[in-house]
């Protein structure tokens, strides 16, 4: 009980420090990892069901069409393995694969990692009900922190899932550092299974982050509401506007919150001044070409074993191996 409270206080301290740093910067920014509180998790589930957010259906299509092939690739030597998933969320697509592995009585531990304790708790609850035989070993934490603990594994083969184009939330340097870090922790024969949104019609991409019902806007506003709720900020959310942009040259889809007026915001005894239309950058969702993705694999020490596409070729699940 006390341990849980202590963990909560440390998490909130980090959240406050990061927000204060981001708002003090010349170009204001807040990390997208703070989108995911209980409210943010629920809004993201709505986003996944939107017609405009094609990413979920595309990746689900890949899982449904290739599940037996994927299971064979994950379990070639009939040895028990660890299925580690970074940023598991509600596990909607992963469940297709988990069922397939369980149906074939393949022995594995499922190790979902997520910054949101709420997401992990809900995932555990639903999996206990839907797949009571599954061995579930959830870990709460930031990707980069948990990565450092991966070394303490149980000697089994590791298969790492990183789905939903979560890699797109990283800058180029962060993506390189993340995949290299994973590769350093893995052993020959281990796999990274990475789901990535591909470059396509810019109009289609932009709509996924700026839907007609305003759900993606609400996701962005919730970040300010969360700062007010958890850190005692006084953002007047009505005075900010959701502003996504997509640049086909860099492949970067960026979301920002623009201050509609000149205003001041108080947080933790500090005052932050906003000029009219000044942005707070909140999210990057980078789109890749297949070539860029393969370059990333190579530079991080992986060999591309297989690329699986959805019927529209919007999305790729690329399977990388340590050789
Ligand atoms: C966009 S959702 C995708 C969920 C799932 N992978 C899917 O494809 O549907 C991102 C998930 O990653 C988690 N997440 C975001 N940033 C994180 C970080 N830095 N460390 C750990 N988890 C993170 C969020 O809490 C959320 O559940």
Short mmCIF file of C-alpha atoms and ligand atoms in Angstrom, two decimals:
data_model
loop_
_atom_site.label_atom_id
_atom_site.label_comp_id
_atom_site.label_asym_id
_atom_site.label_seq_id
_atom_site.Cartn_x
_atom_site.Cartn_y
_atom_site.Cartn_z
CA UNK A 1 0.00 0.00 0.00
CA UNK A 2 2.72 2.52 1.09
CA UNK A 3 4.90 1.30 -1.77
CA UNK A 4 2.09 2.11 -4.23
CA UNK A 5 1.60 5.61 -2.76
CA UNK A 6 5.37 6.23 -2.86
CA UNK A 7 5.51 5.11 -6.52
CA UNK A 8 2.61 7.48 -7.34
CA UNK A 9 4.40 10.43 -5.68
CA UNK A 10 7.64 9.73 -7.60
CA UNK A 11 5.68 9.44 -10.88
CA UNK A 12 3.91 12.75 -10.25
CA UNK A 13 7.20 14.46 -9.33
CA UNK A 14 8.67 13.36 -12.66
CA UNK A 15 5.54 14.51 -14.48
CA UNK A 16 5.75 17.95 -12.78
CA UNK A 17 9.49 18.29 -13.48
CA UNK A 18 9.03 17.39 -17.15
CA UNK A 19 6.08 19.77 -17.61
CA UNK A 20 7.90 22.66 -15.88
CA UNK A 21 10.99 22.02 -18.06
CA UNK A 22 8.89 21.83 -21.23
CA UNK A 23 6.95 25.02 -20.51
CA UNK A 24 10.16 26.89 -19.61
CA UNK A 25 11.75 26.04 -22.96
CA UNK A 26 11.95 28.60 -25.80
CA UNK A 27 9.79 26.27 -27.88
CA UNK A 28 7.28 24.93 -25.38
CA UNK A 29 6.68 21.17 -25.41
CA UNK A 30 5.20 18.34 -23.30
CA UNK A 31 5.94 14.66 -23.96
CA UNK A 32 3.15 12.60 -25.51
CA UNK A 33 3.80 9.90 -22.90
CA UNK A 34 1.74 12.04 -20.50
CA UNK A 35 -1.41 11.66 -22.63
CA UNK A 36 -2.13 8.36 -20.95
CA UNK A 37 -3.95 8.76 -17.65
CA UNK A 38 -7.28 6.96 -17.09
CA UNK A 39 -9.16 9.57 -19.16
CA UNK A 40 -6.46 9.58 -21.89
CA UNK A 41 -6.52 5.77 -22.12
CA UNK A 42 -10.30 5.88 -22.63
CA UNK A 43 -10.06 8.60 -25.30
CA UNK A 44 -7.34 6.65 -27.12
CA UNK A 45 -9.65 3.62 -27.25
CA UNK A 46 -12.26 5.85 -28.93
CA UNK A 47 -9.60 7.02 -31.40
CA UNK A 48 -8.79 3.41 -32.28
CA UNK A 49 -12.45 2.88 -33.25
CA UNK A 50 -12.69 6.00 -35.45
CA UNK A 51 -13.02 5.47 -39.21
CA UNK A 52 -10.34 8.11 -39.84
CA UNK A 53 -7.78 6.34 -37.62
CA UNK A 54 -6.95 3.69 -40.26
CA UNK A 55 -3.85 2.47 -38.35
CA UNK A 56 -5.72 0.10 -36.01
CA UNK A 57 -7.69 -1.70 -38.70
CA UNK A 58 -4.63 -1.96 -40.93
CA UNK A 59 -2.57 -3.64 -38.22
CA UNK A 60 -5.51 -5.81 -37.14
CA UNK A 61 -5.83 -6.94 -40.77
CA UNK A 62 -2.16 -8.02 -40.71
CA UNK A 63 -2.66 -9.95 -37.46
CA UNK A 64 -5.85 -11.67 -38.64
CA UNK A 65 -4.39 -12.65 -42.03
CA UNK A 66 -0.94 -13.77 -40.86
CA UNK A 67 -1.45 -15.05 -37.31
CA UNK A 68 -0.40 -18.65 -37.98
CA UNK A 69 2.68 -17.56 -39.93
CA UNK A 70 3.63 -15.15 -37.10
CA UNK A 71 3.15 -17.90 -34.49
CA UNK A 72 5.47 -20.19 -36.51
CA UNK A 73 8.14 -17.48 -36.71
CA UNK A 74 7.88 -16.81 -32.95
CA UNK A 75 8.16 -20.48 -32.00
CA UNK A 76 10.53 -22.21 -34.42
CA UNK A 77 12.39 -24.43 -31.97
CA UNK A 78 9.43 -25.35 -29.78
CA UNK A 79 11.19 -23.77 -26.78
CA UNK A 80 9.32 -21.60 -24.22
CA UNK A 81 9.87 -17.89 -24.86
CA UNK A 82 9.12 -14.39 -23.45
CA UNK A 83 6.68 -12.26 -25.43
CA UNK A 84 7.56 -8.72 -24.30
CA UNK A 85 5.36 -5.85 -25.49
CA UNK A 86 6.31 -2.18 -25.17
CA UNK A 87 3.33 0.22 -24.85
CA UNK A 88 0.74 -2.56 -24.84
CA UNK A 89 -2.31 -0.33 -24.24
CA UNK A 90 -5.54 -2.36 -24.37
CA UNK A 91 -3.83 -5.18 -26.31
CA UNK A 92 -6.69 -5.31 -28.81
CA UNK A 93 -4.52 -6.54 -31.71
CA UNK A 94 -2.10 -8.53 -29.55
CA UNK A 95 -5.02 -10.62 -28.29
CA UNK A 96 -5.43 -12.13 -31.79
CA UNK A 97 -1.87 -13.41 -31.56
CA UNK A 98 -2.11 -14.47 -27.91
CA UNK A 99 -5.16 -16.61 -28.75
CA UNK A 100 -3.33 -18.19 -31.68
CA UNK A 101 -0.31 -19.07 -29.50
CA UNK A 102 -2.53 -20.48 -26.73
CA UNK A 103 -4.59 -22.52 -29.22
CA UNK A 104 -1.37 -24.21 -30.33
CA UNK A 105 -0.39 -24.77 -26.69
CA UNK A 106 2.80 -22.82 -27.24
CA UNK A 107 4.48 -22.11 -23.85
CA UNK A 108 5.30 -18.43 -23.31
CA UNK A 109 5.07 -15.61 -20.74
CA UNK A 110 3.35 -12.43 -21.87
CA UNK A 111 5.21 -9.38 -20.50
CA UNK A 112 3.33 -6.18 -21.38
CA UNK A 113 5.07 -2.91 -20.43
CA UNK A 114 3.15 0.36 -20.20
CA UNK A 115 3.58 3.74 -18.57
CA UNK A 116 -0.13 3.70 -17.69
CA UNK A 117 -0.91 1.55 -14.65
CA UNK A 118 -4.59 1.90 -15.55
CA UNK A 119 -3.98 0.43 -19.04
CA UNK A 120 -2.05 -2.49 -17.51
CA UNK A 121 -4.73 -3.16 -14.88
CA UNK A 122 -7.48 -3.17 -17.49
CA UNK A 123 -5.45 -5.41 -19.78
CA UNK A 124 -4.78 -7.85 -16.93
CA UNK A 125 -8.46 -7.89 -16.01
CA UNK A 126 -9.67 -8.57 -19.55
CA UNK A 127 -7.00 -11.20 -20.24
CA UNK A 128 -7.72 -13.05 -16.99
CA UNK A 129 -11.31 -13.31 -18.16
CA UNK A 130 -10.70 -14.07 -21.84
CA UNK A 131 -7.55 -16.23 -21.54
CA UNK A 132 -7.29 -17.65 -18.01
CA UNK A 133 -4.37 -19.92 -19.01
CA UNK A 134 -2.15 -17.03 -20.09
CA UNK A 135 0.96 -16.33 -18.00
CA UNK A 136 0.79 -12.50 -17.55
CA UNK A 137 3.77 -10.56 -16.11
CA UNK A 138 2.95 -6.86 -16.61
CA UNK A 139 5.50 -4.13 -15.83
CA UNK A 140 4.58 -0.46 -15.30
CA UNK A 141 7.16 2.09 -16.42
CA UNK A 142 8.68 4.22 -19.13
CA UNK A 143 10.11 2.28 -22.12
CA UNK A 144 13.64 3.50 -21.56
CA UNK A 145 13.64 2.71 -17.80
CA UNK A 146 12.24 -0.79 -18.31
CA UNK A 147 14.65 -1.48 -21.16
CA UNK A 148 17.52 -1.27 -18.69
CA UNK A 149 15.98 -4.07 -16.63
CA UNK A 150 15.51 -6.40 -19.60
CA UNK A 151 18.95 -7.89 -19.16
CA UNK A 152 17.69 -9.68 -16.05
CA UNK A 153 15.74 -12.11 -18.23
CA UNK A 154 15.19 -15.82 -17.52
CA UNK A 155 17.47 -17.24 -20.21
CA UNK A 156 14.59 -17.85 -22.62
CA UNK A 157 14.33 -16.59 -26.15
CA UNK A 158 12.85 -13.06 -26.31
CA UNK A 159 10.34 -11.80 -28.83
CA UNK A 160 9.68 -8.05 -28.46
CA UNK A 161 6.51 -6.44 -29.80
CA UNK A 162 6.34 -2.71 -30.49
CA UNK A 163 3.00 -2.16 -32.23
CA UNK A 164 0.65 0.63 -33.28
CA UNK A 165 3.44 2.72 -34.84
CA UNK A 166 4.51 3.77 -31.33
CA UNK A 167 8.00 4.14 -32.84
CA UNK A 168 6.55 7.15 -34.70
CA UNK A 169 6.34 9.01 -31.37
CA UNK A 170 10.13 9.18 -31.34
CA UNK A 171 12.40 11.62 -33.15
CA UNK A 172 14.94 10.01 -35.51
CA UNK A 173 17.62 10.00 -32.81
CA UNK A 174 15.29 8.58 -30.16
CA UNK A 175 14.08 5.83 -32.54
CA UNK A 176 17.69 4.91 -33.31
CA UNK A 177 18.64 4.90 -29.65
CA UNK A 178 15.56 2.83 -28.68
CA UNK A 179 15.98 0.11 -31.30
CA UNK A 180 19.78 -0.03 -30.74
CA UNK A 181 19.18 -0.34 -27.02
CA UNK A 182 16.76 -3.22 -27.60
CA UNK A 183 19.20 -4.90 -29.94
CA UNK A 184 21.98 -4.63 -27.31
CA UNK A 185 19.79 -6.36 -24.74
CA UNK A 186 18.81 -9.24 -27.06
CA UNK A 187 20.64 -12.45 -28.01
CA UNK A 188 21.10 -14.10 -31.41
CA UNK A 189 17.80 -15.57 -32.57
CA UNK A 190 15.72 -13.04 -30.57
CA UNK A 191 13.19 -10.97 -32.52
CA UNK A 192 11.77 -7.46 -32.64
CA UNK A 193 8.31 -7.27 -34.22
CA UNK A 194 7.64 -3.64 -35.05
CA UNK A 195 4.40 -2.12 -36.41
CA UNK A 196 4.94 1.02 -38.47
CA UNK A 197 2.66 3.42 -40.32
CA UNK A 198 3.92 4.03 -43.85
CA UNK A 199 4.04 7.30 -45.82
CA UNK A 200 0.88 7.77 -47.86
CA UNK A 201 -1.59 10.43 -49.08
CA UNK A 202 -0.97 13.36 -46.70
CA UNK A 203 -4.72 14.08 -46.55
CA UNK A 204 -5.43 10.59 -45.21
CA UNK A 205 -2.68 10.91 -42.60
CA UNK A 206 -3.81 14.33 -41.38
CA UNK A 207 -7.44 13.22 -40.97
CA UNK A 208 -6.33 10.45 -38.59
CA UNK A 209 -5.06 13.17 -36.22
CA UNK A 210 -7.83 15.71 -36.88
CA UNK A 211 -11.11 13.80 -37.06
CA UNK A 212 -14.47 15.41 -37.71
CA UNK A 213 -15.89 14.57 -34.25
CA UNK A 214 -12.99 16.23 -32.42
CA UNK A 215 -11.90 13.08 -30.55
CA UNK A 216 -8.20 13.58 -31.35
CA UNK A 217 -8.55 17.23 -30.27
CA UNK A 218 -10.06 16.04 -26.96
CA UNK A 219 -7.09 13.65 -26.52
CA UNK A 220 -4.74 16.63 -26.85
CA UNK A 221 -6.80 18.90 -24.52
CA UNK A 222 -6.86 16.13 -21.91
CA UNK A 223 -3.13 16.71 -21.43
CA UNK A 224 -3.84 20.23 -20.12
CA UNK A 225 -6.78 18.93 -18.08
CA UNK A 226 -4.51 16.27 -16.59
CA UNK A 227 -1.96 18.96 -15.61
CA UNK A 228 -4.78 20.89 -13.90
CA UNK A 229 -6.11 17.75 -12.16
CA UNK A 230 -2.87 16.15 -11.03
CA UNK A 231 -0.43 19.03 -10.74
CA UNK A 232 -2.76 21.89 -9.76
CA UNK A 233 -2.24 23.93 -12.95
CA UNK A 234 -4.77 26.53 -14.07
CA UNK A 235 -4.85 26.07 -17.87
CA UNK A 236 -8.03 27.52 -19.38
CA UNK A 237 -8.41 24.72 -21.91
CA UNK A 238 -10.99 26.69 -23.94
CA UNK A 239 -8.22 29.14 -24.79
CA UNK A 240 -6.12 26.53 -26.60
CA UNK A 241 -6.64 25.01 -30.04
CA UNK A 242 -5.64 21.55 -31.29
CA UNK A 243 -3.37 21.97 -34.32
CA UNK A 244 -2.03 18.94 -36.23
CA UNK A 245 0.23 19.28 -39.29
CA UNK A 246 1.82 16.75 -41.63
CA UNK A 247 5.04 17.30 -43.57
CA UNK A 248 5.45 14.66 -46.31
CA UNK A 249 9.14 15.59 -46.70
CA UNK A 250 10.11 14.60 -43.15
CA UNK A 251 7.17 12.21 -42.67
CA UNK A 252 6.41 14.01 -39.40
CA UNK A 253 2.82 14.46 -38.29
CA UNK A 254 3.00 16.89 -35.38
CA UNK A 255 0.29 17.91 -32.95
CA UNK A 256 0.42 21.14 -31.02
CA UNK A 257 -1.84 23.16 -28.73
CA UNK A 258 -1.97 26.80 -29.79
CA UNK A 259 -2.72 29.57 -27.32
CA UNK A 260 -5.65 31.44 -28.88
CA UNK A 261 -4.86 34.58 -26.88
CA UNK A 262 -1.96 36.14 -25.03
CA UNK A 263 -2.26 34.66 -21.55
CA UNK A 264 -0.50 33.48 -18.42
CA UNK A 265 -0.72 30.07 -16.79
CA UNK A 266 0.24 29.27 -13.19
CA UNK A 267 1.83 25.97 -12.22
CA UNK A 268 3.69 25.07 -9.03
CA UNK A 269 4.21 28.73 -8.09
CA UNK A 270 5.61 29.63 -11.52
CA UNK A 271 3.99 31.80 -14.18
CA UNK A 272 4.24 30.86 -17.85
CA UNK A 273 3.56 33.51 -20.46
CA UNK A 274 1.96 32.57 -23.78
CA UNK A 275 1.99 34.90 -26.76
CA UNK A 276 -1.07 34.82 -29.03
CA UNK A 277 -0.90 31.61 -31.20
CA UNK A 278 2.20 30.35 -29.41
CA UNK A 279 2.34 26.52 -29.65
CA UNK A 280 3.01 23.78 -27.10
CA UNK A 281 4.29 20.84 -29.13
CA UNK A 282 2.68 17.69 -27.73
CA UNK A 283 3.12 14.79 -30.15
CA UNK A 284 5.04 13.55 -33.13
CA UNK A 285 3.69 10.59 -35.16
CA UNK A 286 6.36 9.97 -37.73
CA UNK A 287 5.59 8.03 -40.91
CA UNK A 288 8.29 5.90 -42.51
CA UNK A 289 9.11 4.67 -45.98
CA UNK A 290 10.02 0.97 -46.09
CA UNK A 291 13.55 1.99 -47.05
CA UNK A 292 13.93 4.24 -43.97
CA UNK A 293 12.61 1.45 -41.76
CA UNK A 294 15.06 -1.08 -43.15
CA UNK A 295 17.90 1.40 -42.66
CA UNK A 296 16.85 1.78 -39.03
CA UNK A 297 16.90 -2.02 -38.60
CA UNK A 298 20.37 -2.32 -40.09
CA UNK A 299 21.85 0.59 -38.12
CA UNK A 300 20.49 -0.91 -34.89
CA UNK A 301 22.09 -4.31 -35.50
CA UNK A 302 19.05 -6.22 -36.76
CA UNK A 303 18.42 -8.17 -39.94
CA UNK A 304 14.96 -7.82 -41.51
CA UNK A 305 13.43 -11.30 -41.56
CA UNK A 306 9.96 -10.54 -42.95
CA UNK A 307 7.62 -7.64 -43.81
CA UNK A 308 3.87 -8.18 -43.47
CA UNK A 309 1.46 -5.67 -45.03
CA UNK A 310 -2.28 -5.00 -44.78
CA UNK A 311 -4.42 -5.23 -47.92
CA UNK A 312 -4.11 -1.46 -48.57
CA UNK A 313 -0.35 -1.38 -47.88
CA UNK A 314 -0.93 1.42 -45.37
CA UNK A 315 1.00 -0.29 -42.60
CA UNK A 316 3.83 -2.78 -42.14
CA UNK A 317 4.65 -5.20 -39.35
CA UNK A 318 8.34 -5.82 -39.84
CA UNK A 319 10.07 -8.74 -38.13
CA UNK A 320 13.71 -8.09 -37.24
CA UNK A 321 16.17 -10.69 -35.98
CA UNK A 322 19.48 -10.58 -34.12
CA UNK A 323 21.82 -12.81 -36.12
C1 LIG B 1 -0.72 4.77 -29.11
S1 LIG B 1 -1.01 3.66 -27.77
C2 LIG B 1 -0.81 2.13 -28.62
C3 LIG B 1 -1.26 0.94 -27.85
C4 LIG B 1 -1.03 -0.41 -28.56
N1 LIG B 1 0.40 -0.68 -28.75
C5 LIG B 1 -1.73 -0.47 -29.89
O1 LIG B 1 -1.04 -0.63 -30.90
O2 LIG B 1 -2.94 -0.37 -29.91
C6 LIG B 1 0.48 3.87 -26.89
C7 LIG B 1 0.60 3.06 -25.59
O3 LIG B 1 1.96 3.18 -25.16
C8 LIG B 1 2.01 3.65 -23.81
N2 LIG B 1 3.16 4.56 -23.73
C9 LIG B 1 3.31 5.77 -24.34
N3 LIG B 1 4.52 6.29 -24.06
C10 LIG B 1 5.15 5.38 -23.26
C11 LIG B 1 6.45 5.33 -22.65
N4 LIG B 1 7.32 6.31 -22.82
N5 LIG B 1 6.75 4.23 -21.93
C12 LIG B 1 5.87 3.20 -21.77
N6 LIG B 1 4.64 3.19 -22.32
C13 LIG B 1 4.29 4.26 -23.06
C14 LIG B 1 0.69 4.37 -23.56
O4 LIG B 1 0.31 4.36 -22.21
C15 LIG B 1 -0.27 3.58 -24.46
O5 LIG B 1 -0.88 2.52 -23.78
#
